Amino acid sequence: MRHLISLLKKESSLRAWQISRLEKISNEVYCIGKSTEAVRCNQTVEYSLTLHTGSKKDVLGESSTVFSPVPGIFTEIISETQQRASLVENPAFEFSDPWQLPDRTNPIEDLSLKDILAEYIETSALDILNMNSEELHGCRLASFEIFAEKYRKTVVNSKGLELTMPSTRLAWDFVLISPDNQFEINSLLHRRFAKDLPFRKILQEESKALLDLQKAALPPTGTFPVILCSEALDTIFDFFTSQANGQSLYYDTNVISVGQSIYSEPQNSPSTLTIDSDPFLKGGLNSHFFDYLGYPMSQVRLYDEGTLKNFAIDGKLSCLLKKDMTSAMANLIVPAGTESVDSWRQNGVIELHKFSTFHPNTVSGAFSGEIRLGYLYKDGRKIPLRGGSVAGSSLKAFQNVKFSREKEKRSAYFGPSALFFQELTIAGE
């Protein structure tokens, strides 16, 4: 990298430059049935070079190149990137000024994995392979793949900024088949810390879900009180977070303004919507000390009791919008409520866990999801459901939402483990 920096400093025609260097060590194990098919270890280094050219105040030439370092390539990369940048006029923005990393524990590096990535995946794979049919409730694990990765990211720019941050990342992809061979669960999970990926517990829970899928029926059609949990937690807040993202200001897609409440009437419920963006959540997939341009990340209160308080505005957007920087969007933190999930499981309530798709529209707030697994509570029974869909409007549905007192940590979320909506539309039989 030092040689690349020295070459860039000699280019007097450049307005600014930034280098991102990502070192990656990846250990992988791939198993089919009860056999280990492959064990791999890969080590890569990838550079991203961004150049700014031009002398106009409000516009600049800009181009980026991603490449792997090989002898003698730097001069060619600089020339080609600079040539492309000269053909472009984009709104001007600045790279980050120099600053120091905060004196706090790294939230995305699992030190327990630091030097044992290979050992971790091998022992984890063996533990999974040793699970018997009884533990899996008669289900069959068709295949799985575990990735244990260690990263080291460095950002350097022409202003004198130089930051480095190590991290770890785990990925687990598996296919679980039901006892009757009619249903499968194909799941891909990402985590930062080993303790957040309990392989056995997850497989046991998913095998129980497959047993329920074997006897599941279409849901009834109509409007019902609905509990959303599990997979829905990853996306149910998307409308609100997208509205609070500075991107919505830049592209003029925001329908909620700072100081505006999402509620049409005053709320007395303890489950009013409060959302924080937190880049320091331990093990959070979106945790980091700095963003892709090297600007510092910080905690931001997005919504406070239903009122939009701040936009998540990163350094680049701050320049483009001419507004104060807050931070790039990070993990979502939502306070828990006061009621238990069990207290909601009453006659006529539908509880939904798995979906084929579930993505609220980030402008209108409308959402719908195809149901893969849910339950209807009726006459003291818990009836498995699959098929059909659930639909609603984020703004309307959250007028009377309740948050569970139980909490759950997911890849980039920490908050209530379930949400209770008074009325959503179910389309089924």
Tab-separated table of C-alpha atoms in Angstrom:
chain	number	residue	atom	x	y	z
A	1	MET	CA	0.000	0.000	0.000
A	2	ARG	CA	2.869	2.410	0.761
A	3	HIS	CA	4.072	2.212	-2.834
A	4	LEU	CA	0.565	3.011	-4.109
A	5	ILE	CA	0.347	5.990	-1.756
A	6	SER	CA	3.703	7.332	-2.937
A	7	LEU	CA	2.560	7.114	-6.570
A	8	LEU	CA	-0.686	8.947	-5.784
A	9	LYS	CA	1.158	11.748	-4.002
A	10	LYS	CA	3.134	12.389	-7.195
A	11	GLU	CA	-0.062	12.925	-9.226
A	12	SER	CA	-0.424	16.695	-8.896
A	13	SER	CA	-3.521	16.759	-11.120
A	14	LEU	CA	-5.564	14.741	-8.636
A	15	ARG	CA	-8.072	16.600	-6.482
A	16	ALA	CA	-8.288	13.863	-3.832
A	17	TRP	CA	-7.897	10.122	-3.440
A	18	GLN	CA	-8.861	7.274	-1.125
A	19	ILE	CA	-7.604	3.698	-0.795
A	20	SER	CA	-9.511	0.917	0.935
A	21	ARG	CA	-7.599	-2.299	1.576
A	22	LEU	CA	-9.426	-5.429	2.708
A	23	GLU	CA	-7.494	-8.481	3.876
A	24	LYS	CA	-9.572	-11.635	4.228
A	25	ILE	CA	-8.826	-15.109	5.556
A	26	SER	CA	-11.690	-17.545	4.992
A	27	ASN	CA	-11.918	-21.086	6.335
A	28	GLU	CA	-14.741	-23.170	4.874
A	29	VAL	CA	-16.164	-26.654	5.334
A	30	TYR	CA	-18.785	-28.233	3.054
A	31	CYS	CA	-20.695	-31.367	4.042
A	32	ILE	CA	-23.280	-33.494	2.231
A	33	GLY	CA	-25.307	-35.897	4.323
A	34	LYS	CA	-22.928	-37.420	6.847
A	35	SER	CA	-19.784	-36.822	4.780
A	36	THR	CA	-17.336	-33.937	4.641
A	37	GLU	CA	-16.868	-33.055	0.974
A	38	ALA	CA	-14.395	-30.188	1.180
A	39	VAL	CA	-12.335	-28.154	3.625
A	40	ARG	CA	-10.790	-24.985	2.244
A	41	CYS	CA	-8.734	-22.018	3.369
A	42	ASN	CA	-8.488	-18.905	1.201
A	43	GLN	CA	-6.538	-15.723	1.775
A	44	THR	CA	-7.160	-12.651	-0.364
A	45	VAL	CA	-6.268	-8.968	-0.470
A	46	GLU	CA	-8.518	-6.538	-2.331
A	47	TYR	CA	-7.990	-2.847	-3.005
A	48	SER	CA	-10.526	-0.179	-3.869
A	49	LEU	CA	-9.108	3.057	-5.280
A	50	THR	CA	-11.293	6.168	-5.612
A	51	LEU	CA	-9.985	9.255	-7.406
A	52	HIS	CA	-11.402	12.778	-7.573
A	53	THR	CA	-10.390	15.137	-10.368
A	54	GLY	CA	-11.317	18.626	-11.577
A	55	SER	CA	-11.091	22.117	-10.127
A	56	LYS	CA	-14.735	23.255	-10.140
A	57	LYS	CA	-16.145	23.953	-6.685
A	58	ASP	CA	-19.491	22.166	-6.900
A	59	VAL	CA	-18.684	19.251	-9.208
A	60	LEU	CA	-15.892	16.732	-9.512
A	61	GLY	CA	-14.711	13.894	-11.657
A	62	GLU	CA	-14.989	10.611	-9.805
A	63	SER	CA	-14.146	7.003	-10.519
A	64	SER	CA	-13.357	3.871	-8.495
A	65	THR	CA	-11.496	0.683	-9.337
A	66	VAL	CA	-11.523	-2.555	-7.357
A	67	PHE	CA	-8.507	-4.775	-7.969
A	68	SER	CA	-6.187	-7.399	-6.540
A	69	PRO	CA	-2.571	-6.284	-6.174
A	70	VAL	CA	-0.080	-7.786	-8.616
A	71	PRO	CA	3.444	-6.501	-9.353
A	72	GLY	CA	3.513	-3.409	-11.557
A	73	ILE	CA	-0.256	-2.855	-11.669
A	74	PHE	CA	-0.516	0.327	-9.585
A	75	THR	CA	0.595	2.797	-12.264
A	76	GLU	CA	-1.841	1.334	-14.788
A	77	ILE	CA	-4.728	1.353	-12.289
A	78	ILE	CA	-4.124	5.001	-11.386
A	79	SER	CA	-3.979	6.046	-15.041
A	80	GLU	CA	-7.151	4.188	-16.054
A	81	THR	CA	-9.109	5.368	-13.013
A	82	GLN	CA	-8.016	8.959	-13.546
A	83	GLN	CA	-9.003	8.805	-17.206
A	84	ARG	CA	-12.513	7.588	-16.363
A	85	ALA	CA	-12.880	10.223	-13.645
A	86	SER	CA	-12.117	12.983	-16.164
A	87	LEU	CA	-15.206	11.961	-18.160
A	88	VAL	CA	-17.580	12.395	-15.203
A	89	GLU	CA	-19.124	15.367	-13.416
A	90	ASN	CA	-20.740	14.446	-10.100
A	91	PRO	CA	-21.835	16.644	-7.193
A	92	ALA	CA	-18.772	17.438	-5.097
A	93	PHE	CA	-18.140	15.850	-1.702
A	94	GLU	CA	-15.158	15.554	0.604
A	95	PHE	CA	-13.305	12.595	2.039
A	96	SER	CA	-13.029	12.405	5.818
A	97	ASP	CA	-10.556	14.497	7.782
A	98	PRO	CA	-8.156	12.563	10.054
A	99	TRP	CA	-9.567	11.351	13.381
A	100	GLN	CA	-8.803	8.720	16.022
A	101	LEU	CA	-10.753	5.507	16.593
A	102	PRO	CA	-12.781	5.504	19.829
A	103	ASP	CA	-11.260	3.946	22.928
A	104	ARG	CA	-13.782	1.137	23.273
A	105	THR	CA	-14.018	-2.599	22.678
A	106	ASN	CA	-14.178	-3.649	19.038
A	107	PRO	CA	-17.821	-4.808	18.583
A	108	ILE	CA	-17.176	-6.938	15.490
A	109	GLU	CA	-14.107	-9.003	16.363
A	110	ASP	CA	-14.626	-12.311	18.158
A	111	LEU	CA	-11.299	-12.718	19.932
A	112	SER	CA	-12.167	-16.324	20.786
A	113	LEU	CA	-11.835	-17.090	17.055
A	114	LYS	CA	-8.693	-15.047	16.454
A	115	ASP	CA	-6.280	-17.901	15.755
A	116	ILE	CA	-8.556	-20.957	15.569
A	117	LEU	CA	-10.759	-20.438	12.494
A	118	ALA	CA	-9.843	-23.822	11.004
A	119	GLU	CA	-10.321	-25.628	14.305
A	120	TYR	CA	-13.658	-23.871	14.856
A	121	ILE	CA	-15.242	-24.950	11.574
A	122	GLU	CA	-13.928	-28.512	11.859
A	123	THR	CA	-15.192	-29.053	15.416
A	124	SER	CA	-18.496	-27.326	14.582
A	125	ALA	CA	-19.000	-29.499	11.500
A	126	LEU	CA	-18.217	-32.655	13.473
A	127	ASP	CA	-20.689	-31.669	16.184
A	128	ILE	CA	-23.403	-31.148	13.565
A	129	LEU	CA	-22.621	-34.422	11.777
A	130	ASN	CA	-22.905	-36.288	15.089
A	131	MET	CA	-26.500	-35.165	15.642
A	132	ASN	CA	-28.800	-38.185	15.457
A	133	SER	CA	-32.247	-38.545	13.923
A	134	GLU	CA	-33.959	-38.227	17.290
A	135	GLU	CA	-32.322	-34.852	17.944
A	136	LEU	CA	-33.557	-33.703	14.525
A	137	HIS	CA	-37.065	-35.094	15.148
A	138	GLY	CA	-36.743	-37.439	12.190
A	139	CYS	CA	-35.632	-34.709	9.781
A	140	ARG	CA	-32.592	-35.103	7.544
A	141	LEU	CA	-29.780	-32.600	7.157
A	142	ALA	CA	-29.108	-32.778	3.409
A	143	SER	CA	-26.105	-30.452	3.330
A	144	PHE	CA	-24.459	-27.532	5.058
A	145	GLU	CA	-21.541	-25.157	4.633
A	146	ILE	CA	-19.789	-23.130	7.329
A	147	PHE	CA	-17.598	-20.098	6.643
A	148	ALA	CA	-15.400	-18.576	9.362
A	149	GLU	CA	-13.810	-15.371	8.123
A	150	LYS	CA	-11.339	-12.874	9.524
A	151	TYR	CA	-11.008	-9.395	7.998
A	152	ARG	CA	-8.705	-6.438	8.357
A	153	LYS	CA	-9.929	-3.229	6.709
A	154	THR	CA	-7.730	-0.172	6.216
A	155	VAL	CA	-8.838	3.195	4.829
A	156	VAL	CA	-6.286	5.847	3.819
A	157	ASN	CA	-6.950	9.133	2.026
A	158	SER	CA	-5.212	12.230	0.709
A	159	LYS	CA	-6.222	14.269	3.773
A	160	GLY	CA	-4.045	12.153	6.028
A	161	LEU	CA	-6.705	9.788	7.349
A	162	GLU	CA	-5.501	6.277	8.163
A	163	LEU	CA	-7.780	3.821	9.976
A	164	THR	CA	-7.590	0.065	10.471
A	165	MET	CA	-10.205	-2.226	12.004
A	166	PRO	CA	-10.202	-6.042	12.293
A	167	SER	CA	-13.417	-8.058	12.292
A	168	THR	CA	-14.807	-11.582	12.174
A	169	ARG	CA	-17.791	-12.943	10.295
A	170	LEU	CA	-19.491	-16.332	10.277
A	171	ALA	CA	-21.859	-17.726	7.674
A	172	TRP	CA	-23.838	-20.957	7.806
A	173	ASP	CA	-25.872	-22.297	4.902
A	174	PHE	CA	-27.898	-25.477	5.428
A	175	VAL	CA	-30.713	-27.523	3.890
A	176	LEU	CA	-32.954	-29.502	6.239
A	177	ILE	CA	-35.509	-32.000	4.845
A	178	SER	CA	-38.776	-33.051	6.531
A	179	PRO	CA	-39.342	-36.736	7.458
A	180	ASP	CA	-41.810	-37.163	4.564
A	181	ASN	CA	-39.340	-35.561	2.082
A	182	GLN	CA	-42.010	-33.055	1.026
A	183	PHE	CA	-40.664	-29.906	2.681
A	184	GLU	CA	-37.311	-28.279	3.217
A	185	ILE	CA	-35.825	-25.328	5.038
A	186	ASN	CA	-32.896	-23.678	3.278
A	187	SER	CA	-31.386	-21.089	5.571
A	188	LEU	CA	-28.389	-18.764	5.306
A	189	LEU	CA	-27.350	-17.117	8.573
A	190	HIS	CA	-24.658	-14.479	9.153
A	191	ARG	CA	-23.200	-13.615	12.543
A	192	ARG	CA	-20.088	-11.919	13.953
A	193	PHE	CA	-19.608	-13.995	17.110
A	194	ALA	CA	-19.540	-17.765	17.585
A	195	LYS	CA	-21.834	-17.573	20.619
A	196	ASP	CA	-24.551	-16.078	18.411
A	197	LEU	CA	-24.584	-19.131	16.125
A	198	PRO	CA	-25.695	-22.146	18.245
A	199	PHE	CA	-25.800	-24.796	15.507
A	200	ARG	CA	-27.559	-27.561	17.451
A	201	LYS	CA	-30.253	-25.321	18.915
A	202	ILE	CA	-31.053	-23.821	15.520
A	203	LEU	CA	-31.321	-27.228	13.826
A	204	GLN	CA	-33.569	-28.560	16.571
A	205	GLU	CA	-35.892	-25.562	16.285
A	206	GLU	CA	-35.992	-25.779	12.495
A	207	SER	CA	-36.704	-29.516	12.555
A	208	LYS	CA	-39.721	-28.847	14.797
A	209	ALA	CA	-40.872	-26.263	12.257
A	210	LEU	CA	-40.631	-28.886	9.493
A	211	LEU	CA	-42.854	-31.248	11.482
A	212	ASP	CA	-45.453	-28.487	11.674
A	213	LEU	CA	-45.126	-27.794	7.937
A	214	GLN	CA	-46.070	-31.415	7.216
A	215	LYS	CA	-49.496	-30.895	8.771
A	216	ALA	CA	-50.000	-27.200	7.987
A	217	ALA	CA	-53.074	-25.885	6.167
A	218	LEU	CA	-53.954	-22.663	4.378
A	219	PRO	CA	-54.832	-19.797	6.725
A	220	PRO	CA	-58.373	-18.422	6.778
A	221	THR	CA	-59.143	-15.256	4.818
A	222	GLY	CA	-60.052	-12.038	6.582
A	223	THR	CA	-58.688	-9.497	9.031
A	224	PHE	CA	-57.107	-10.876	12.187
A	225	PRO	CA	-54.985	-9.854	15.140
A	226	VAL	CA	-51.483	-10.953	14.131
A	227	ILE	CA	-48.235	-11.632	15.974
A	228	LEU	CA	-45.168	-11.090	13.779
A	229	CYS	CA	-41.890	-12.596	14.960
A	230	SER	CA	-38.704	-14.368	13.827
A	231	GLU	CA	-37.912	-13.509	10.184
A	232	ALA	CA	-40.300	-10.526	10.124
A	233	LEU	CA	-38.113	-8.699	12.651
A	234	ASP	CA	-35.410	-8.299	9.994
A	235	THR	CA	-37.600	-6.136	7.749
A	236	ILE	CA	-40.774	-4.949	9.526
A	237	PHE	CA	-39.140	-1.603	10.424
A	238	ASP	CA	-37.785	-0.998	6.890
A	239	PHE	CA	-40.288	1.732	6.012
A	240	PHE	CA	-39.443	3.773	9.100
A	241	THR	CA	-35.672	3.337	8.861
A	242	SER	CA	-35.675	4.118	5.141
A	243	GLN	CA	-37.648	7.273	5.832
A	244	ALA	CA	-35.053	8.228	8.464
A	245	ASN	CA	-32.147	7.575	6.110
A	246	GLY	CA	-30.523	10.631	4.573
A	247	GLN	CA	-30.875	8.926	1.192
A	248	SER	CA	-34.623	9.642	1.335
A	249	LEU	CA	-33.847	13.350	1.652
A	250	TYR	CA	-31.379	13.282	-1.214
A	251	TYR	CA	-33.753	11.452	-3.561
A	252	ASP	CA	-36.818	13.312	-2.254
A	253	THR	CA	-38.681	10.138	-1.276
A	254	ASN	CA	-39.295	10.997	2.378
A	255	VAL	CA	-42.906	11.369	3.517
A	256	ILE	CA	-42.003	11.851	7.197
A	257	SER	CA	-40.211	15.019	8.324
A	258	VAL	CA	-38.163	15.753	11.438
A	259	GLY	CA	-40.553	16.624	14.263
A	260	GLN	CA	-43.441	14.779	12.623
A	261	SER	CA	-45.163	11.945	14.482
A	262	ILE	CA	-46.177	8.711	12.795
A	263	TYR	CA	-49.314	8.676	14.952
A	264	SER	CA	-52.574	10.250	13.857
A	265	GLU	CA	-53.704	10.587	17.495
A	266	PRO	CA	-51.875	10.985	20.840
A	267	GLN	CA	-50.641	7.647	22.194
A	268	ASN	CA	-50.936	6.302	25.731
A	269	SER	CA	-49.459	2.913	24.878
A	270	PRO	CA	-46.051	1.952	26.348
A	271	SER	CA	-45.181	0.531	22.912
A	272	THR	CA	-44.687	3.821	21.091
A	273	LEU	CA	-42.080	3.582	18.351
A	274	THR	CA	-38.540	4.426	19.415
A	275	ILE	CA	-35.639	3.391	17.173
A	276	ASP	CA	-31.919	3.961	17.609
A	277	SER	CA	-29.215	3.323	15.028
A	278	ASP	CA	-26.279	1.785	16.913
A	279	PRO	CA	-22.910	0.998	15.266
A	280	PHE	CA	-21.470	-0.317	18.550
A	281	LEU	CA	-23.833	-3.259	19.153
A	282	LYS	CA	-21.614	-6.190	20.105
A	283	GLY	CA	-21.752	-8.736	17.313
A	284	GLY	CA	-24.008	-6.573	15.155
A	285	LEU	CA	-23.660	-7.245	11.454
A	286	ASN	CA	-23.876	-3.489	10.775
A	287	SER	CA	-21.527	-2.489	13.589
A	288	HIS	CA	-18.388	-0.553	12.653
A	289	PHE	CA	-16.326	2.395	13.848
A	290	PHE	CA	-16.241	4.022	10.398
A	291	ASP	CA	-18.196	3.924	7.141
A	292	TYR	CA	-16.934	3.134	3.641
A	293	LEU	CA	-15.493	6.634	3.230
A	294	GLY	CA	-13.764	6.599	6.601
A	295	TYR	CA	-16.219	8.902	8.363
A	296	PRO	CA	-16.874	8.094	12.045
A	297	MET	CA	-20.049	6.240	12.924
A	298	SER	CA	-22.078	7.086	16.006
A	299	GLN	CA	-25.332	6.293	17.771
A	300	VAL	CA	-28.353	8.187	16.441
A	301	ARG	CA	-31.870	8.423	17.886
A	302	LEU	CA	-34.038	8.109	14.776
A	303	TYR	CA	-37.514	8.009	16.341
A	304	ASP	CA	-38.512	8.974	19.859
A	305	GLU	CA	-41.987	7.825	20.913
A	306	GLY	CA	-43.174	7.923	17.328
A	307	THR	CA	-41.632	11.257	16.341
A	308	LEU	CA	-38.839	11.413	13.774
A	309	LYS	CA	-35.945	13.089	15.600
A	310	ASN	CA	-32.932	12.712	13.287
A	311	PHE	CA	-31.924	11.479	9.876
A	312	ALA	CA	-29.000	9.093	9.486
A	313	ILE	CA	-26.715	11.297	7.387
A	314	ASP	CA	-23.228	10.046	6.563
A	315	GLY	CA	-20.284	12.219	5.594
A	316	LYS	CA	-20.928	12.111	1.858
A	317	LEU	CA	-24.625	12.928	2.225
A	318	SER	CA	-23.720	15.729	4.615
A	319	CYS	CA	-21.735	17.362	1.809
A	320	LEU	CA	-24.401	16.751	-0.826
A	321	LEU	CA	-27.333	17.873	1.339
A	322	LYS	CA	-25.383	20.638	3.108
A	323	LYS	CA	-26.665	19.312	6.434
A	324	ASP	CA	-24.866	18.292	9.608
A	325	MET	CA	-23.477	14.766	9.623
A	326	THR	CA	-24.966	12.307	12.116
A	327	SER	CA	-23.841	8.835	10.985
A	328	ALA	CA	-24.414	6.162	8.404
A	329	MET	CA	-27.261	3.780	9.277
A	330	ALA	CA	-26.237	0.865	11.493
A	331	ASN	CA	-27.981	-1.765	13.658
A	332	LEU	CA	-31.526	-1.140	14.870
A	333	ILE	CA	-32.219	-0.946	18.598
A	334	VAL	CA	-35.895	-0.985	19.637
A	335	PRO	CA	-37.008	-0.865	23.304
A	336	ALA	CA	-39.071	-3.796	24.545
A	337	GLY	CA	-42.672	-3.494	25.690
A	338	THR	CA	-44.355	-4.655	28.889
A	339	GLU	CA	-46.505	-7.606	27.782
A	340	SER	CA	-45.428	-11.208	27.196
A	341	VAL	CA	-45.906	-12.972	23.882
A	342	ASP	CA	-47.882	-15.712	25.665
A	343	SER	CA	-50.476	-13.174	26.793
A	344	TRP	CA	-51.269	-12.431	23.138
A	345	ARG	CA	-51.842	-16.055	22.136
A	346	GLN	CA	-55.607	-15.924	22.443
A	347	ASN	CA	-58.434	-17.437	20.420
A	348	GLY	CA	-58.493	-16.084	16.850
A	349	VAL	CA	-54.926	-14.753	16.867
A	350	ILE	CA	-52.536	-15.684	14.035
A	351	GLU	CA	-48.800	-15.905	14.738
A	352	LEU	CA	-46.419	-15.758	11.761
A	353	HIS	CA	-42.800	-16.954	11.807
A	354	LYS	CA	-41.489	-17.640	8.281
A	355	PHE	CA	-41.999	-15.950	4.933
A	356	SER	CA	-40.956	-16.434	1.338
A	357	THR	CA	-40.685	-12.647	1.037
A	358	PHE	CA	-41.486	-9.816	3.429
A	359	HIS	CA	-40.318	-6.347	2.422
A	360	PRO	CA	-42.340	-3.191	3.211
A	361	ASN	CA	-42.308	-0.554	0.497
A	362	THR	CA	-39.894	2.125	1.662
A	363	VAL	CA	-41.989	4.999	0.267
A	364	SER	CA	-45.624	3.959	0.767
A	365	GLY	CA	-45.116	1.661	3.748
A	366	ALA	CA	-47.351	-1.018	2.239
A	367	PHE	CA	-46.213	-4.550	3.003
A	368	SER	CA	-47.174	-8.085	2.113
A	369	GLY	CA	-45.522	-11.411	2.657
A	370	GLU	CA	-46.100	-14.956	1.493
A	371	ILE	CA	-46.547	-17.147	4.562
A	372	ARG	CA	-44.237	-20.158	4.875
A	373	LEU	CA	-45.098	-21.022	8.469
A	374	GLY	CA	-47.527	-19.641	11.007
A	375	TYR	CA	-50.079	-20.711	13.591
A	376	LEU	CA	-53.747	-20.051	14.302
A	377	TYR	CA	-54.870	-20.163	17.927
A	378	LYS	CA	-58.389	-21.579	17.945
A	379	ASP	CA	-60.410	-23.336	20.663
A	380	GLY	CA	-57.325	-24.083	22.719
A	381	ARG	CA	-55.425	-25.491	19.739
A	382	LYS	CA	-52.316	-24.246	17.940
A	383	ILE	CA	-52.976	-24.985	14.260
A	384	PRO	CA	-49.997	-24.845	11.827
A	385	LEU	CA	-50.464	-22.680	8.719
A	386	ARG	CA	-48.644	-22.305	5.423
A	387	GLY	CA	-49.458	-20.570	2.156
A	388	GLY	CA	-51.503	-17.452	1.624
A	389	SER	CA	-50.240	-14.022	2.558
A	390	VAL	CA	-50.340	-11.250	5.133
A	391	ALA	CA	-50.685	-7.593	4.148
A	392	GLY	CA	-50.966	-4.192	5.746
A	393	SER	CA	-49.740	-0.611	5.858
A	394	SER	CA	-46.816	0.286	8.104
A	395	LEU	CA	-48.270	3.637	9.151
A	396	LYS	CA	-51.717	2.204	9.848
A	397	ALA	CA	-50.528	-1.021	11.475
A	398	PHE	CA	-48.149	0.737	13.874
A	399	GLN	CA	-50.883	3.004	15.237
A	400	ASN	CA	-51.792	0.321	17.802
A	401	VAL	CA	-48.810	-2.018	17.761
A	402	LYS	CA	-47.552	-3.708	20.933
A	403	PHE	CA	-43.962	-4.780	21.545
A	404	SER	CA	-43.195	-7.890	23.576
A	405	ARG	CA	-41.225	-7.677	26.798
A	406	GLU	CA	-39.098	-10.594	25.575
A	407	LYS	CA	-36.114	-9.450	23.503
A	408	GLU	CA	-34.193	-11.003	20.646
A	409	LYS	CA	-30.875	-10.258	19.003
A	410	ARG	CA	-30.678	-10.925	15.287
A	411	SER	CA	-27.980	-10.099	12.736
A	412	ALA	CA	-28.507	-6.308	12.798
A	413	TYR	CA	-31.394	-5.943	15.253
A	414	PHE	CA	-31.852	-5.984	19.016
A	415	GLY	CA	-35.340	-5.459	20.344
A	416	PRO	CA	-38.702	-7.097	21.050
A	417	SER	CA	-38.925	-10.737	19.969
A	418	ALA	CA	-42.470	-10.199	18.672
A	419	LEU	CA	-44.887	-7.456	17.618
A	420	PHE	CA	-48.659	-7.638	18.073
A	421	PHE	CA	-50.857	-5.923	15.479
A	422	GLN	CA	-54.545	-5.426	16.153
A	423	GLU	CA	-55.610	-5.982	12.562
A	424	LEU	CA	-53.812	-7.235	9.450
A	425	THR	CA	-55.241	-8.750	6.293
A	426	ILE	CA	-54.766	-12.474	5.723
A	427	ALA	CA	-55.465	-14.047	2.320
A	428	GLY	CA	-55.796	-17.824	2.438
A	429	GLU	CA	-58.517	-20.353	1.741
